[in-house]
Each structure stands twice: as structure tokens, then as C-alpha cells.
Amino acid sequence: MLKNYKPLVWTAMTFLIVASLFLLVNTNQKLNTAATTNTVSFSGEGKVVSKADIAAVYLSIVTESATSKSAQDDNSKKSKAVVEFLKKQKIEDKDIKTVSYNIYPQYTYPRYDKPVISGYQVNQTMTIKIRNLDEVSAILDGVVSAGANQINSLSFEIDEPEKLKAEARKMAIADAKKKARELEKELGIDLGKIINFSENTGGFPTPVYLEAKGDMGGGGDSGPSVPSGENEISVNVYLTYQIK
């Protein structure tokens, strides 16, 4: 009875050995093909320079008092005055935003005793966008007169940078493709499809740091001079081609 199964066993073993060899050879061929795939990469750069069309201002209203409530009330009064002034200058609600509101206890430090709370400080920070750049100096002067006592930063920016970024990217891709065509001709190679793409974007607004001082609000004939300048947006791309 067992003798009848021996041919079947040997047949099955032979099939498994042949199948294993086939899979091994096939896998090895795929690995060799992947290992011999050649690629070449090209970089390209695109730059777009544009004048800033908005001014972004960070300002703070800082008040101090013996109690938290009175410090907050004073801060609220001044912040309302600042917002009312901004609206008179045709600054829209969407361009006025409170980004932080903090209450800090103030301490005195007796020489031989525990620190004692002597009062409270309220710090409200707002950001505003000024779309009429000719009015920047006057608005800075006005918010200080209205109650803002810190101008933390001022930066001139592009309101819709994505449009300029897309333009710079288009230029960068064209630059990289031009380099690819030139090298393909010089080296006598045949480039295939693009198999990888990456990009880096640069270009940021430069802030101007100002501080609201006693001579800035209402004491002079004009506000500070703040030239807006230009912003540059640059995009670097990397294209990887397959060599046929």
C-alpha cells in the first residue's frame, strides 16, 4: 500500500523544488532590475519680487492697578478706544484680532518675609492689518494716543502669497526642465518620466520693531517713518528623472 504513495510523494517534492527555484529566479530578476534603474536629478529656482500690500502690526495694551478688576476695566476701556479709532480709519473687523489676554500678579519682596501681591497687570495683545500703506504712520500714532502702549512689531507682507508662490514654482520647474534638456543633449542620454519631485520655499517679511514711547502719541506732528520695501518669494524644486 505504501509503495503506491511513493511516486506521488516524489512528484509533489519535485513540483515544490521546481516552484521554489522559479520564484527564486524571478525574485532575483526583479531585484536586479530595480538595482540597475538609473536616475538623475536637476534643481531649478524661481523668484518673484513684489511690493508689500499690507502692514501687519502687533500691539499691546498694558494696564496696572491694585486690583485685578480695576486693571481689567482700565484695559477694556483703552482697548475699546483703540478699536473705535481703527474703525474710524476704515480698518475692518476681520483685520482686528485679539491674540492674547493675560493677567499677571505683581509682587513686592520684603527683605525678611514672603512675597506679597501688590497689584495686577493686564496685557492684551492685538494684531491688525493695515491695507492702505500710506496710512501706516498715522495709524501707529493714533493707536498709541488711543491707549496702546507697546508696538511689538510691524511687518510689511503680501496678502495672498500663494499666488506669487505658484508663479515662482512654475518658473523653478521650467528652469529644472531646461537643465534636464541641456544635459540630455550634452551627454547623449535618454531621459524618461519624472519619478520624484520636491520643493523648498523661501522669502519672509522682515519685521520692524518699534516701541510706543511718550513722544510717539500725540506729541509730534507726524508718526514714525516706516518704508514698506519689497518682498521676495523664492521656490527651489528638484526633479528626478528615470534614465531609459
mmCIF file of C-alpha atoms in Angstrom:
data_model
loop_
_atom_site.group_PDB
_atom_site.id
_atom_site.type_symbol
_atom_site.label_atom_id
_atom_site.label_comp_id
_atom_site.label_asym_id
_atom_site.label_seq_id
_atom_site.Cartn_x
_atom_site.Cartn_y
_atom_site.Cartn_z
ATOM 1 C CA MET A 1 0.000 0.000 0.000
ATOM 2 C CA LEU A 2 2.796 2.441 0.918
ATOM 3 C CA LYS A 3 4.611 1.616 -2.279
ATOM 4 C CA ASN A 4 1.703 3.114 -4.246
ATOM 5 C CA TYR A 5 2.212 6.514 -2.490
ATOM 6 C CA LYS A 6 5.949 6.830 -3.179
ATOM 7 C CA PRO A 7 5.528 8.094 -6.777
ATOM 8 C CA LEU A 8 3.039 10.703 -5.550
ATOM 9 C CA VAL A 9 5.398 11.899 -2.811
ATOM 10 C CA TRP A 10 8.336 12.223 -5.202
ATOM 11 C CA THR A 11 6.126 14.064 -7.709
ATOM 12 C CA ALA A 12 4.986 16.535 -5.061
ATOM 13 C CA MET A 13 8.559 17.133 -3.848
ATOM 14 C CA THR A 14 9.768 17.653 -7.404
ATOM 15 C CA PHE A 15 6.997 20.207 -8.006
ATOM 16 C CA LEU A 16 7.864 22.140 -4.832
ATOM 17 C CA ILE A 17 11.566 22.234 -5.738
ATOM 18 C CA VAL A 18 10.856 23.490 -9.269
ATOM 19 C CA ALA A 19 8.380 26.090 -7.980
ATOM 20 C CA SER A 20 10.882 27.326 -5.374
ATOM 21 C CA LEU A 21 13.611 27.687 -7.989
ATOM 22 C CA PHE A 22 11.232 29.601 -10.272
ATOM 23 C CA LEU A 23 10.270 32.030 -7.507
ATOM 24 C CA LEU A 24 13.919 32.499 -6.523
ATOM 25 C CA VAL A 25 14.998 33.256 -10.086
ATOM 26 C CA ASN A 26 12.025 35.548 -10.695
ATOM 27 C CA THR A 27 12.630 37.491 -7.467
ATOM 28 C CA ASN A 28 16.323 37.803 -8.272
ATOM 29 C CA GLN A 29 15.499 39.207 -11.705
ATOM 30 C CA LYS A 30 13.209 41.831 -10.150
ATOM 31 C CA LEU A 31 15.866 42.826 -7.644
ATOM 32 C CA ASN A 32 18.474 43.099 -10.380
ATOM 33 C CA THR A 33 16.127 45.225 -12.475
ATOM 34 C CA ALA A 34 15.461 47.578 -9.553
ATOM 35 C CA ALA A 35 19.152 47.778 -8.743
ATOM 36 C CA THR A 36 20.083 48.756 -12.297
ATOM 37 C CA THR A 37 17.457 51.530 -12.595
ATOM 38 C CA ASN A 38 19.405 54.777 -13.152
ATOM 39 C CA THR A 39 18.134 58.215 -12.206
ATOM 40 C CA VAL A 40 19.371 61.762 -12.422
ATOM 41 C CA SER A 41 18.149 64.858 -10.557
ATOM 42 C CA PHE A 42 18.017 68.509 -11.573
ATOM 43 C CA SER A 43 17.407 71.612 -9.479
ATOM 44 C CA GLY A 44 15.581 74.727 -10.550
ATOM 45 C CA GLU A 45 14.967 78.114 -8.967
ATOM 46 C CA GLY A 46 12.213 80.653 -9.406
ATOM 47 C CA LYS A 47 11.997 84.102 -7.804
ATOM 48 C CA VAL A 48 9.202 86.641 -7.720
ATOM 49 C CA VAL A 49 9.659 90.112 -6.241
ATOM 50 C CA SER A 50 6.606 92.116 -5.287
ATOM 51 C CA LYS A 51 5.813 95.189 -3.249
ATOM 52 C CA ALA A 52 4.103 94.539 0.057
ATOM 53 C CA ASP A 53 0.393 95.313 0.039
ATOM 54 C CA ILE A 54 -0.444 95.043 3.754
ATOM 55 C CA ALA A 55 1.160 96.013 7.043
ATOM 56 C CA ALA A 56 0.771 93.587 9.954
ATOM 57 C CA VAL A 57 1.040 95.253 13.353
ATOM 58 C CA TYR A 58 1.256 93.581 16.755
ATOM 59 C CA LEU A 59 0.398 95.971 19.566
ATOM 60 C CA SER A 60 -0.232 95.582 23.288
ATOM 61 C CA ILE A 61 -2.344 97.428 25.819
ATOM 62 C CA VAL A 62 -0.793 97.081 29.264
ATOM 63 C CA THR A 63 -2.545 98.338 32.399
ATOM 64 C CA GLU A 64 -1.748 98.027 36.102
ATOM 65 C CA SER A 65 -3.852 98.554 39.203
ATOM 66 C CA ALA A 66 -4.176 97.474 42.812
ATOM 67 C CA THR A 67 -6.953 95.007 41.955
ATOM 68 C CA SER A 68 -7.468 92.643 39.050
ATOM 69 C CA LYS A 69 -10.891 94.108 38.280
ATOM 70 C CA SER A 70 -9.741 97.699 38.059
ATOM 71 C CA ALA A 71 -6.766 96.678 35.876
ATOM 72 C CA GLN A 72 -9.122 94.796 33.550
ATOM 73 C CA ASP A 73 -11.626 97.648 33.457
ATOM 74 C CA ASP A 74 -8.894 100.106 32.525
ATOM 75 C CA ASN A 75 -7.572 97.721 29.866
ATOM 76 C CA SER A 76 -11.051 97.199 28.424
ATOM 77 C CA LYS A 77 -11.625 100.953 28.240
ATOM 78 C CA LYS A 78 -8.367 101.520 26.370
ATOM 79 C CA SER A 79 -8.848 98.568 24.012
ATOM 80 C CA LYS A 80 -12.322 99.834 23.061
ATOM 81 C CA ALA A 81 -10.834 103.238 22.322
ATOM 82 C CA VAL A 82 -8.161 101.621 20.126
ATOM 83 C CA VAL A 83 -10.759 99.593 18.189
ATOM 84 C CA GLU A 84 -13.012 102.638 17.745
ATOM 85 C CA PHE A 85 -10.081 104.589 16.343
ATOM 86 C CA LEU A 86 -9.179 101.758 13.952
ATOM 87 C CA LYS A 87 -12.743 101.533 12.646
ATOM 88 C CA LYS A 88 -12.727 105.273 12.004
ATOM 89 C CA GLN A 89 -9.652 104.618 9.864
ATOM 90 C CA LYS A 90 -11.728 102.075 7.880
ATOM 91 C CA ILE A 91 -9.960 99.033 9.325
ATOM 92 C CA GLU A 92 -12.441 96.156 9.009
ATOM 93 C CA ASP A 93 -13.405 93.791 11.833
ATOM 94 C CA LYS A 94 -11.721 90.867 10.045
ATOM 95 C CA ASP A 95 -8.411 92.745 10.249
ATOM 96 C CA ILE A 96 -8.565 93.335 14.026
ATOM 97 C CA LYS A 97 -7.915 90.374 16.299
ATOM 98 C CA THR A 98 -7.003 89.821 19.941
ATOM 99 C CA VAL A 99 -4.310 87.142 20.052
ATOM 100 C CA SER A 100 -3.625 87.026 23.795
ATOM 101 C CA TYR A 101 -5.060 88.301 27.075
ATOM 102 C CA ASN A 102 -3.093 87.775 30.279
ATOM 103 C CA ILE A 103 -3.388 88.829 33.916
ATOM 104 C CA TYR A 104 -0.195 88.866 35.963
ATOM 105 C CA PRO A 105 0.002 89.435 39.733
ATOM 106 C CA GLN A 106 2.655 91.956 40.731
ATOM 107 C CA TYR A 107 4.729 91.302 43.835
ATOM 108 C CA THR A 108 6.767 93.203 46.366
ATOM 109 C CA TYR A 109 9.555 91.334 48.098
ATOM 110 C CA PRO A 110 10.029 92.224 51.779
ATOM 111 C CA ARG A 111 13.539 91.566 52.942
ATOM 112 C CA TYR A 112 12.682 89.011 55.615
ATOM 113 C CA ASP A 113 9.217 87.886 54.590
ATOM 114 C CA LYS A 114 7.241 86.156 51.854
ATOM 115 C CA PRO A 115 6.481 87.939 48.569
ATOM 116 C CA VAL A 116 3.289 89.976 48.765
ATOM 117 C CA ILE A 117 0.906 90.714 45.890
ATOM 118 C CA SER A 118 0.934 94.465 45.415
ATOM 119 C CA GLY A 119 -1.245 94.713 42.315
ATOM 120 C CA TYR A 120 -2.105 93.256 38.932
ATOM 121 C CA GLN A 121 -1.008 93.794 35.373
ATOM 122 C CA VAL A 122 -3.273 93.067 32.394
ATOM 123 C CA ASN A 123 -1.653 92.597 28.995
ATOM 124 C CA GLN A 124 -3.845 92.388 25.903
ATOM 125 C CA THR A 125 -2.106 91.847 22.555
ATOM 126 C CA MET A 126 -3.843 92.589 19.282
ATOM 127 C CA THR A 127 -2.886 92.173 15.653
ATOM 128 C CA ILE A 128 -4.169 94.480 12.955
ATOM 129 C CA LYS A 129 -3.803 94.533 9.191
ATOM 130 C CA ILE A 130 -3.451 97.888 7.504
ATOM 131 C CA ARG A 131 -4.294 97.705 3.808
ATOM 132 C CA ASN A 132 -3.673 101.356 2.976
ATOM 133 C CA LEU A 133 0.083 101.580 3.411
ATOM 134 C CA ASP A 134 0.032 105.357 3.104
ATOM 135 C CA GLU A 135 -1.792 105.467 6.447
ATOM 136 C CA VAL A 136 0.588 103.264 8.447
ATOM 137 C CA SER A 137 2.405 106.085 10.237
ATOM 138 C CA ALA A 138 -0.793 107.940 11.116
ATOM 139 C CA ILE A 139 -2.476 104.769 12.385
ATOM 140 C CA LEU A 140 0.511 103.830 14.552
ATOM 141 C CA ASP A 141 0.458 107.301 16.058
ATOM 142 C CA GLY A 142 -3.310 107.103 16.567
ATOM 143 C CA VAL A 143 -3.421 103.738 18.343
ATOM 144 C CA VAL A 144 -0.813 104.959 20.812
ATOM 145 C CA SER A 145 -2.870 108.072 21.506
ATOM 146 C CA ALA A 146 -5.935 105.854 21.983
ATOM 147 C CA GLY A 147 -4.274 103.688 24.630
ATOM 148 C CA ALA A 148 -1.859 101.163 23.103
ATOM 149 C CA ASN A 149 1.449 101.479 24.914
ATOM 150 C CA GLN A 150 3.510 98.823 23.129
ATOM 151 C CA ILE A 151 4.031 98.391 19.389
ATOM 152 C CA ASN A 152 5.621 94.949 19.438
ATOM 153 C CA SER A 153 6.328 94.534 15.740
ATOM 154 C CA LEU A 154 5.449 95.798 12.304
ATOM 155 C CA SER A 155 5.986 93.777 9.137
ATOM 156 C CA PHE A 156 5.110 94.525 5.534
ATOM 157 C CA GLU A 157 3.689 91.482 3.823
ATOM 158 C CA ILE A 158 1.905 90.186 0.748
ATOM 159 C CA ASP A 159 -1.736 89.455 1.470
ATOM 160 C CA GLU A 160 -2.011 86.498 -0.932
ATOM 161 C CA PRO A 161 1.483 84.985 -1.134
ATOM 162 C CA GLU A 162 0.224 81.674 -2.581
ATOM 163 C CA LYS A 163 -0.374 83.297 -5.976
ATOM 164 C CA LEU A 164 3.211 84.523 -6.121
ATOM 165 C CA LYS A 165 4.474 81.199 -4.790
ATOM 166 C CA ALA A 166 2.676 79.374 -7.621
ATOM 167 C CA GLU A 167 4.283 81.729 -10.134
ATOM 168 C CA ALA A 168 7.744 81.165 -8.627
ATOM 169 C CA ARG A 169 7.188 77.393 -8.626
ATOM 170 C CA LYS A 170 6.267 77.466 -12.320
ATOM 171 C CA MET A 171 9.489 79.332 -13.073
ATOM 172 C CA ALA A 172 11.539 76.886 -10.982
ATOM 173 C CA ILE A 173 10.096 73.827 -12.745
ATOM 174 C CA ALA A 174 10.798 75.399 -16.135
ATOM 175 C CA ASP A 175 14.378 76.093 -15.014
ATOM 176 C CA ALA A 176 14.903 72.481 -13.890
ATOM 177 C CA LYS A 177 13.429 71.078 -17.120
ATOM 178 C CA LYS A 178 15.681 73.342 -19.183
ATOM 179 C CA LYS A 179 18.737 71.989 -17.367
ATOM 180 C CA ALA A 180 17.500 68.445 -17.960
ATOM 181 C CA ARG A 181 17.138 69.009 -21.718
ATOM 182 C CA GLU A 182 20.595 70.581 -21.948
ATOM 183 C CA LEU A 183 22.298 67.725 -20.098
ATOM 184 C CA GLU A 184 20.347 65.107 -22.039
ATOM 185 C CA LYS A 185 21.730 66.568 -25.262
ATOM 186 C CA GLU A 186 25.291 67.017 -24.000
ATOM 187 C CA LEU A 187 25.615 63.520 -22.514
ATOM 188 C CA GLY A 188 23.626 61.721 -25.151
ATOM 189 C CA ILE A 189 21.283 60.119 -22.648
ATOM 190 C CA ASP A 190 17.581 59.459 -22.996
ATOM 191 C CA LEU A 191 15.524 60.755 -20.096
ATOM 192 C CA GLY A 192 12.292 59.031 -19.160
ATOM 193 C CA LYS A 193 9.492 60.170 -16.901
ATOM 194 C CA ILE A 194 9.824 62.263 -13.742
ATOM 195 C CA ILE A 195 9.669 59.895 -10.776
ATOM 196 C CA ASN A 196 10.172 62.336 -7.886
ATOM 197 C CA PHE A 197 9.524 65.998 -7.095
ATOM 198 C CA SER A 198 10.336 68.149 -4.073
ATOM 199 C CA GLU A 199 10.459 71.847 -3.322
ATOM 200 C CA ASN A 200 11.664 74.385 -0.784
ATOM 201 C CA THR A 201 10.120 77.799 -0.370
ATOM 202 C CA GLY A 202 11.849 80.895 0.935
ATOM 203 C CA GLY A 203 11.031 84.545 1.376
ATOM 204 C CA PHE A 204 9.582 86.015 4.533
ATOM 205 C CA PRO A 205 8.564 89.507 5.613
ATOM 206 C CA THR A 206 11.115 91.382 7.656
ATOM 207 C CA PRO A 207 9.591 92.811 10.848
ATOM 208 C CA VAL A 208 10.328 96.332 12.032
ATOM 209 C CA TYR A 209 10.400 96.519 15.824
ATOM 210 C CA LEU A 210 9.055 99.669 17.387
ATOM 211 C CA GLU A 211 8.229 100.735 20.907
ATOM 212 C CA ALA A 212 5.494 103.125 21.896
ATOM 213 C CA LYS A 213 7.133 105.901 23.890
ATOM 214 C CA GLY A 214 5.924 109.125 25.363
ATOM 215 C CA ASP A 215 6.934 111.167 22.332
ATOM 216 C CA MET A 216 5.106 108.900 19.871
ATOM 217 C CA GLY A 217 1.489 109.502 20.671
ATOM 218 C CA GLY A 218 0.075 112.955 20.159
ATOM 219 C CA GLY A 219 3.270 114.781 20.980
ATOM 220 C CA GLY A 220 4.568 115.279 17.464
ATOM 221 C CA ASP A 221 3.378 116.486 14.104
ATOM 222 C CA SER A 222 3.718 113.115 12.388
ATOM 223 C CA GLY A 223 4.202 109.419 13.124
ATOM 224 C CA PRO A 224 7.335 107.389 12.524
ATOM 225 C CA SER A 225 8.624 106.868 9.009
ATOM 226 C CA VAL A 226 8.193 103.200 8.011
ATOM 227 C CA PRO A 227 9.182 102.335 4.423
ATOM 228 C CA SER A 228 7.483 99.157 3.205
ATOM 229 C CA GLY A 229 10.061 97.952 0.658
ATOM 230 C CA GLU A 230 9.635 94.747 -1.341
ATOM 231 C CA ASN A 231 9.220 91.057 -0.563
ATOM 232 C CA GLU A 232 10.906 88.256 -2.465
ATOM 233 C CA ILE A 233 9.403 84.787 -2.706
ATOM 234 C CA SER A 234 11.732 82.076 -3.968
ATOM 235 C CA VAL A 235 11.000 78.428 -4.742
ATOM 236 C CA ASN A 236 13.627 75.733 -5.310
ATOM 237 C CA VAL A 237 12.480 72.485 -6.907
ATOM 238 C CA TYR A 238 14.192 69.161 -7.511
ATOM 239 C CA LEU A 239 13.105 66.892 -10.360
ATOM 240 C CA THR A 240 14.312 63.299 -10.545
ATOM 241 C CA TYR A 241 14.193 61.626 -13.973
ATOM 242 C CA GLN A 242 14.473 57.994 -14.868
ATOM 243 C CA ILE A 243 17.159 57.252 -17.461
ATOM 244 C CA LYS A 244 15.853 54.943 -20.159
#
